[in-house]
Amino acid sequence: MCFERPILTFFGADEGLLAMAQKYMRPIKCVFPLFLFNQMLAAFLRNDNNPGLATLGVLSGGIFNVLGDYFFVFTRDMGIYGAGLATAIGSAISFIVMLTHFADRKNTLRLVKPEKLPGKLREISVTGFSTYYFQAIMKPGAAFIVSVARGLIVSGALIMILPMLAGASALWFAMPVTELLVALYAAWVMRRETAALGSVRA
């Protein structure tokens, strides 16, 4: 909301695309916290024995987004702004659907005063970045490396470097190359850790 132009420019919007990107972002800026809350609520609902409602919330918002794109963009002739509006409303629908869990008798979630907060924040910072195999075998360090490398370090470096080396179109290769590099690392560590588990059991 504060640095829209430099952020959009950083992610590749040139002067020809910038106006369209800003139009698309206009309705989304009004609801952007809901994208974070929806992820959080879906996790809470699954842990509170209501995964069906979490799925319904995600699907209802997604389906509206698809249908809303057609309605706003083509039927109402709202262009790129309509696409952003459909995305924003879809996110709001998901949020509202999942909020109904808190009015349900099955809801067991309550606000409580946290204890030993610094230690819990440290655990969250490690395992929170970890949601797959390495976490399951109690290797949060490896999971942290994979997650941060994929989502920030490797991808961020490639986003900066590739356009300088091979032009703006090379930006499209940043994520595929990131996925490949991280997958190779993950496969190597998985093989090593799995072998170590086998030797311990033996």
PDB file of C-alpha atoms in Angstrom:
ATOM      1  CA  MET A   1       0.000   0.000   0.000  1.00  0.00           C
ATOM      2  CA  CYS A   2       2.927   2.338   0.665  1.00  0.00           C
ATOM      3  CA  PHE A   3       5.477   1.260  -1.962  1.00  0.00           C
ATOM      4  CA  GLU A   4       3.283  -0.007  -4.774  1.00  0.00           C
ATOM      5  CA  ARG A   5       5.220   1.426  -7.721  1.00  0.00           C
ATOM      6  CA  PRO A   6       8.744   0.359  -6.654  1.00  0.00           C
ATOM      7  CA  ILE A   7       7.511  -3.112  -5.642  1.00  0.00           C
ATOM      8  CA  LEU A   8       5.717  -3.689  -8.939  1.00  0.00           C
ATOM      9  CA  THR A   9       8.728  -2.360 -10.832  1.00  0.00           C
ATOM     10  CA  PHE A  10      11.044  -4.644  -8.841  1.00  0.00           C
ATOM     11  CA  PHE A  11       8.966  -7.655  -9.868  1.00  0.00           C
ATOM     12  CA  GLY A  12       9.171  -6.803 -13.541  1.00  0.00           C
ATOM     13  CA  ALA A  13       6.409  -4.329 -14.363  1.00  0.00           C
ATOM     14  CA  ASP A  14       7.760  -1.940 -16.994  1.00  0.00           C
ATOM     15  CA  GLU A  15       6.111   1.320 -18.021  1.00  0.00           C
ATOM     16  CA  GLY A  16       3.798  -0.567 -20.357  1.00  0.00           C
ATOM     17  CA  LEU A  17       2.562  -2.946 -17.667  1.00  0.00           C
ATOM     18  CA  LEU A  18       2.714  -0.719 -14.617  1.00  0.00           C
ATOM     19  CA  ALA A  19      -0.651   0.996 -15.158  1.00  0.00           C
ATOM     20  CA  MET A  20      -2.385  -2.362 -15.657  1.00  0.00           C
ATOM     21  CA  ALA A  21      -0.693  -3.858 -12.594  1.00  0.00           C
ATOM     22  CA  GLN A  22      -1.804  -0.896 -10.493  1.00  0.00           C
ATOM     23  CA  LYS A  23      -5.388  -1.297 -11.708  1.00  0.00           C
ATOM     24  CA  TYR A  24      -5.306  -4.983 -10.824  1.00  0.00           C
ATOM     25  CA  MET A  25      -3.917  -4.240  -7.354  1.00  0.00           C
ATOM     26  CA  ARG A  26      -6.457  -1.530  -6.531  1.00  0.00           C
ATOM     27  CA  PRO A  27      -9.197  -3.833  -5.133  1.00  0.00           C
ATOM     28  CA  ILE A  28      -6.692  -6.365  -3.784  1.00  0.00           C
ATOM     29  CA  LYS A  29      -5.018  -3.734  -1.581  1.00  0.00           C
ATOM     30  CA  CYS A  30      -8.275  -3.391   0.341  1.00  0.00           C
ATOM     31  CA  VAL A  31      -8.319  -7.059   1.394  1.00  0.00           C
ATOM     32  CA  PHE A  32      -4.681  -8.139   1.319  1.00  0.00           C
ATOM     33  CA  PRO A  33      -4.632  -9.188   5.024  1.00  0.00           C
ATOM     34  CA  LEU A  34      -7.309 -11.767   4.196  1.00  0.00           C
ATOM     35  CA  PHE A  35      -4.830 -13.737   2.079  1.00  0.00           C
ATOM     36  CA  LEU A  36      -2.744 -14.274   5.221  1.00  0.00           C
ATOM     37  CA  PHE A  37      -5.737 -14.883   7.483  1.00  0.00           C
ATOM     38  CA  ASN A  38      -7.147 -17.482   5.097  1.00  0.00           C
ATOM     39  CA  GLN A  39      -3.943 -19.521   5.303  1.00  0.00           C
ATOM     40  CA  MET A  40      -3.978 -19.253   9.078  1.00  0.00           C
ATOM     41  CA  LEU A  41      -7.670 -20.110   9.432  1.00  0.00           C
ATOM     42  CA  ALA A  42      -7.370 -23.140   7.160  1.00  0.00           C
ATOM     43  CA  ALA A  43      -4.622 -24.521   9.397  1.00  0.00           C
ATOM     44  CA  PHE A  44      -6.613 -23.786  12.563  1.00  0.00           C
ATOM     45  CA  LEU A  45      -9.731 -25.477  11.194  1.00  0.00           C
ATOM     46  CA  ARG A  46      -7.836 -28.593  10.169  1.00  0.00           C
ATOM     47  CA  ASN A  47      -6.310 -28.826  13.634  1.00  0.00           C
ATOM     48  CA  ASP A  48      -9.735 -28.282  15.209  1.00  0.00           C
ATOM     49  CA  ASN A  49     -11.245 -31.302  13.442  1.00  0.00           C
ATOM     50  CA  ASN A  50     -13.040 -29.318  10.755  1.00  0.00           C
ATOM     51  CA  PRO A  51     -11.000 -29.864   7.579  1.00  0.00           C
ATOM     52  CA  GLY A  52     -14.181 -30.022   5.502  1.00  0.00           C
ATOM     53  CA  LEU A  53     -15.010 -26.398   6.229  1.00  0.00           C
ATOM     54  CA  ALA A  54     -11.442 -25.353   5.447  1.00  0.00           C
ATOM     55  CA  THR A  55     -11.732 -27.103   2.087  1.00  0.00           C
ATOM     56  CA  LEU A  56     -15.147 -25.559   1.459  1.00  0.00           C
ATOM     57  CA  GLY A  57     -13.787 -22.101   2.232  1.00  0.00           C
ATOM     58  CA  VAL A  58     -10.859 -22.450  -0.146  1.00  0.00           C
ATOM     59  CA  LEU A  59     -12.997 -23.963  -2.916  1.00  0.00           C
ATOM     60  CA  SER A  60     -15.816 -21.420  -2.615  1.00  0.00           C
ATOM     61  CA  GLY A  61     -13.397 -18.517  -2.902  1.00  0.00           C
ATOM     62  CA  GLY A  62     -11.526 -20.149  -5.770  1.00  0.00           C
ATOM     63  CA  ILE A  63     -14.679 -20.986  -7.716  1.00  0.00           C
ATOM     64  CA  PHE A  64     -15.977 -17.442  -7.314  1.00  0.00           C
ATOM     65  CA  ASN A  65     -12.625 -16.125  -8.500  1.00  0.00           C
ATOM     66  CA  VAL A  66     -12.870 -18.160 -11.717  1.00  0.00           C
ATOM     67  CA  LEU A  67     -16.495 -17.261 -12.401  1.00  0.00           C
ATOM     68  CA  GLY A  68     -15.955 -13.680 -11.273  1.00  0.00           C
ATOM     69  CA  ASP A  69     -13.116 -13.278 -13.750  1.00  0.00           C
ATOM     70  CA  TYR A  70     -15.484 -14.102 -16.582  1.00  0.00           C
ATOM     71  CA  PHE A  71     -18.325 -11.945 -15.216  1.00  0.00           C
ATOM     72  CA  PHE A  72     -16.342  -8.839 -14.331  1.00  0.00           C
ATOM     73  CA  VAL A  73     -13.794  -8.938 -17.153  1.00  0.00           C
ATOM     74  CA  PHE A  74     -16.033  -9.939 -20.076  1.00  0.00           C
ATOM     75  CA  THR A  75     -19.697  -9.534 -19.107  1.00  0.00           C
ATOM     76  CA  ARG A  76     -19.190  -6.243 -17.272  1.00  0.00           C
ATOM     77  CA  ASP A  77     -16.227  -5.210 -19.450  1.00  0.00           C
ATOM     78  CA  MET A  78     -14.149  -4.122 -16.442  1.00  0.00           C
ATOM     79  CA  GLY A  79     -10.828  -5.335 -17.808  1.00  0.00           C
ATOM     80  CA  ILE A  80      -7.875  -6.001 -15.529  1.00  0.00           C
ATOM     81  CA  TYR A  81      -9.591  -4.194 -12.649  1.00  0.00           C
ATOM     82  CA  GLY A  82     -12.373  -6.781 -12.841  1.00  0.00           C
ATOM     83  CA  ALA A  83      -9.863  -9.597 -12.530  1.00  0.00           C
ATOM     84  CA  GLY A  84      -8.467  -8.002  -9.376  1.00  0.00           C
ATOM     85  CA  LEU A  85     -11.980  -7.464  -8.031  1.00  0.00           C
ATOM     86  CA  ALA A  86     -12.820 -11.140  -8.542  1.00  0.00           C
ATOM     87  CA  THR A  87      -9.661 -12.161  -6.695  1.00  0.00           C
ATOM     88  CA  ALA A  88     -10.412  -9.786  -3.812  1.00  0.00           C
ATOM     89  CA  ILE A  89     -14.035 -10.911  -3.429  1.00  0.00           C
ATOM     90  CA  GLY A  90     -13.011 -14.564  -3.694  1.00  0.00           C
ATOM     91  CA  SER A  91     -10.586 -14.089  -0.824  1.00  0.00           C
ATOM     92  CA  ALA A  92     -13.278 -12.402   1.259  1.00  0.00           C
ATOM     93  CA  ILE A  93     -15.700 -15.262   0.586  1.00  0.00           C
ATOM     94  CA  SER A  94     -13.142 -17.827   1.747  1.00  0.00           C
ATOM     95  CA  PHE A  95     -12.567 -15.804   4.902  1.00  0.00           C
ATOM     96  CA  ILE A  96     -16.274 -15.495   5.727  1.00  0.00           C
ATOM     97  CA  VAL A  97     -16.949 -19.200   5.112  1.00  0.00           C
ATOM     98  CA  MET A  98     -14.121 -20.260   7.412  1.00  0.00           C
ATOM     99  CA  LEU A  99     -15.138 -17.766  10.101  1.00  0.00           C
ATOM    100  CA  THR A 100     -18.415 -19.681  10.551  1.00  0.00           C
ATOM    101  CA  HIS A 101     -16.399 -22.352  12.374  1.00  0.00           C
ATOM    102  CA  PHE A 102     -16.202 -20.096  15.432  1.00  0.00           C
ATOM    103  CA  ALA A 103     -19.997 -20.083  15.729  1.00  0.00           C
ATOM    104  CA  ASP A 104     -20.115 -23.881  15.546  1.00  0.00           C
ATOM    105  CA  ARG A 105     -20.479 -26.040  18.639  1.00  0.00           C
ATOM    106  CA  LYS A 106     -17.532 -28.126  17.450  1.00  0.00           C
ATOM    107  CA  ASN A 107     -15.227 -25.147  17.847  1.00  0.00           C
ATOM    108  CA  THR A 108     -12.693 -25.699  20.622  1.00  0.00           C
ATOM    109  CA  LEU A 109     -10.406 -22.778  19.792  1.00  0.00           C
ATOM    110  CA  ARG A 110     -10.055 -20.189  22.532  1.00  0.00           C
ATOM    111  CA  LEU A 111      -7.807 -17.216  23.170  1.00  0.00           C
ATOM    112  CA  VAL A 112      -5.379 -18.011  25.989  1.00  0.00           C
ATOM    113  CA  LYS A 113      -2.443 -16.212  27.538  1.00  0.00           C
ATOM    114  CA  PRO A 114       0.774 -17.664  26.075  1.00  0.00           C
ATOM    115  CA  GLU A 115       3.423 -19.041  28.406  1.00  0.00           C
ATOM    116  CA  LYS A 116       7.172 -19.080  27.725  1.00  0.00           C
ATOM    117  CA  LEU A 117       6.562 -16.994  24.621  1.00  0.00           C
ATOM    118  CA  PRO A 118      10.207 -16.487  23.518  1.00  0.00           C
ATOM    119  CA  GLY A 119      10.861 -20.231  23.447  1.00  0.00           C
ATOM    120  CA  LYS A 120       7.650 -20.910  21.553  1.00  0.00           C
ATOM    121  CA  LEU A 121       8.427 -18.198  19.016  1.00  0.00           C
ATOM    122  CA  ARG A 122      11.804 -19.831  18.411  1.00  0.00           C
ATOM    123  CA  GLU A 123      10.130 -23.199  17.810  1.00  0.00           C
ATOM    124  CA  ILE A 124       7.552 -21.615  15.503  1.00  0.00           C
ATOM    125  CA  SER A 125      10.260 -19.825  13.518  1.00  0.00           C
ATOM    126  CA  VAL A 126      11.953 -23.171  12.832  1.00  0.00           C
ATOM    127  CA  THR A 127       9.100 -25.643  12.403  1.00  0.00           C
ATOM    128  CA  GLY A 128       6.754 -23.048  10.967  1.00  0.00           C
ATOM    129  CA  PHE A 129       8.948 -22.797   7.874  1.00  0.00           C
ATOM    130  CA  SER A 130       9.371 -26.537   7.779  1.00  0.00           C
ATOM    131  CA  THR A 131       4.804 -28.187   6.659  1.00  0.00           C
ATOM    132  CA  TYR A 132       6.790 -31.970   4.921  1.00  0.00           C
ATOM    133  CA  TYR A 133       9.338 -34.949   5.011  1.00  0.00           C
ATOM    134  CA  PHE A 134      12.104 -33.386   7.097  1.00  0.00           C
ATOM    135  CA  GLN A 135       9.678 -32.147   9.706  1.00  0.00           C
ATOM    136  CA  ALA A 136       8.152 -35.626   9.928  1.00  0.00           C
ATOM    137  CA  ILE A 137      11.548 -37.199  10.679  1.00  0.00           C
ATOM    138  CA  MET A 138      12.380 -34.482  13.215  1.00  0.00           C
ATOM    139  CA  LYS A 139      14.914 -32.629  11.061  1.00  0.00           C
ATOM    140  CA  PRO A 140      13.647 -29.036  11.272  1.00  0.00           C
ATOM    141  CA  GLY A 141      17.050 -27.620  10.372  1.00  0.00           C
ATOM    142  CA  ALA A 142      17.040 -29.301   6.946  1.00  0.00           C
ATOM    143  CA  ALA A 143      13.407 -28.308   6.437  1.00  0.00           C
ATOM    144  CA  PHE A 144      14.239 -24.700   7.308  1.00  0.00           C
ATOM    145  CA  ILE A 145      17.083 -24.611   4.782  1.00  0.00           C
ATOM    146  CA  VAL A 146      14.910 -26.044   2.008  1.00  0.00           C
ATOM    147  CA  SER A 147      12.039 -23.664   2.704  1.00  0.00           C
ATOM    148  CA  VAL A 148      14.098 -20.488   3.042  1.00  0.00           C
ATOM    149  CA  ALA A 149      16.301 -21.353   0.064  1.00  0.00           C
ATOM    150  CA  ARG A 150      13.245 -21.995  -2.096  1.00  0.00           C
ATOM    151  CA  GLY A 151      11.196 -19.033  -0.961  1.00  0.00           C
ATOM    152  CA  LEU A 152      13.847 -16.374  -0.424  1.00  0.00           C
ATOM    153  CA  ILE A 153      17.563 -16.979  -0.895  1.00  0.00           C
ATOM    154  CA  VAL A 154      17.900 -18.909  -4.167  1.00  0.00           C
ATOM    155  CA  SER A 155      14.794 -17.478  -5.808  1.00  0.00           C
ATOM    156  CA  GLY A 156      15.660 -13.942  -4.696  1.00  0.00           C
ATOM    157  CA  ALA A 157      19.210 -14.207  -5.979  1.00  0.00           C
ATOM    158  CA  LEU A 158      18.079 -15.572  -9.349  1.00  0.00           C
ATOM    159  CA  ILE A 159      15.405 -12.885  -9.706  1.00  0.00           C
ATOM    160  CA  MET A 160      18.144 -10.281  -9.323  1.00  0.00           C
ATOM    161  CA  ILE A 161      20.895 -11.981 -11.333  1.00  0.00           C
ATOM    162  CA  LEU A 162      19.207 -13.617 -14.332  1.00  0.00           C
ATOM    163  CA  PRO A 163      17.788 -10.420 -15.902  1.00  0.00           C
ATOM    164  CA  MET A 164      21.208  -8.762 -15.629  1.00  0.00           C
ATOM    165  CA  LEU A 165      22.934 -11.711 -17.283  1.00  0.00           C
ATOM    166  CA  ALA A 166      20.428 -12.676 -19.978  1.00  0.00           C
ATOM    167  CA  GLY A 167      17.842  -9.914 -20.248  1.00  0.00           C
ATOM    168  CA  ALA A 168      14.400  -9.336 -18.756  1.00  0.00           C
ATOM    169  CA  SER A 169      12.847 -12.466 -20.286  1.00  0.00           C
ATOM    170  CA  ALA A 170      15.269 -14.621 -18.284  1.00  0.00           C
ATOM    171  CA  LEU A 171      13.253 -13.710 -15.179  1.00  0.00           C
ATOM    172  CA  TRP A 172      10.800 -16.467 -16.142  1.00  0.00           C
ATOM    173  CA  PHE A 173      13.503 -19.056 -15.480  1.00  0.00           C
ATOM    174  CA  ALA A 174      14.076 -17.946 -11.883  1.00  0.00           C
ATOM    175  CA  MET A 175      11.470 -20.181 -10.274  1.00  0.00           C
ATOM    176  CA  PRO A 176      12.038 -23.313 -12.431  1.00  0.00           C
ATOM    177  CA  VAL A 177      15.785 -23.128 -11.746  1.00  0.00           C
ATOM    178  CA  THR A 178      15.091 -22.517  -8.044  1.00  0.00           C
ATOM    179  CA  GLU A 179      12.797 -25.545  -7.871  1.00  0.00           C
ATOM    180  CA  LEU A 180      15.381 -27.722  -9.620  1.00  0.00           C
ATOM    181  CA  LEU A 181      18.275 -26.682  -7.371  1.00  0.00           C
ATOM    182  CA  VAL A 182      16.275 -27.032  -4.169  1.00  0.00           C
ATOM    183  CA  ALA A 183      14.827 -30.365  -5.298  1.00  0.00           C
ATOM    184  CA  LEU A 184      18.320 -31.725  -5.938  1.00  0.00           C
ATOM    185  CA  TYR A 185      19.460 -30.605  -2.488  1.00  0.00           C
ATOM    186  CA  ALA A 186      16.328 -32.023  -0.847  1.00  0.00           C
ATOM    187  CA  ALA A 187      16.740 -35.359  -2.623  1.00  0.00           C
ATOM    188  CA  TRP A 188      20.379 -35.588  -1.491  1.00  0.00           C
ATOM    189  CA  VAL A 189      19.521 -34.807   2.136  1.00  0.00           C
ATOM    190  CA  MET A 190      16.499 -37.142   2.077  1.00  0.00           C
ATOM    191  CA  ARG A 191      18.681 -39.981   0.861  1.00  0.00           C
ATOM    192  CA  ARG A 192      21.266 -39.289   3.547  1.00  0.00           C
ATOM    193  CA  GLU A 193      18.756 -38.943   6.387  1.00  0.00           C
ATOM    194  CA  THR A 194      16.734 -41.962   5.277  1.00  0.00           C
ATOM    195  CA  ALA A 195      19.888 -44.077   5.264  1.00  0.00           C
ATOM    196  CA  ALA A 196      20.717 -42.803   8.746  1.00  0.00           C
ATOM    197  CA  LEU A 197      17.236 -43.776   9.954  1.00  0.00           C
ATOM    198  CA  GLY A 198      17.724 -47.252   8.527  1.00  0.00           C
ATOM    199  CA  SER A 199      21.014 -47.721  10.315  1.00  0.00           C
ATOM    200  CA  VAL A 200      19.496 -46.585  13.642  1.00  0.00           C
ATOM    201  CA  ARG A 201      16.624 -49.058  13.315  1.00  0.00           C
ATOM    202  CA  ALA A 202      19.042 -51.838  12.433  1.00  0.00           C
TER     203      ALA A 202
END
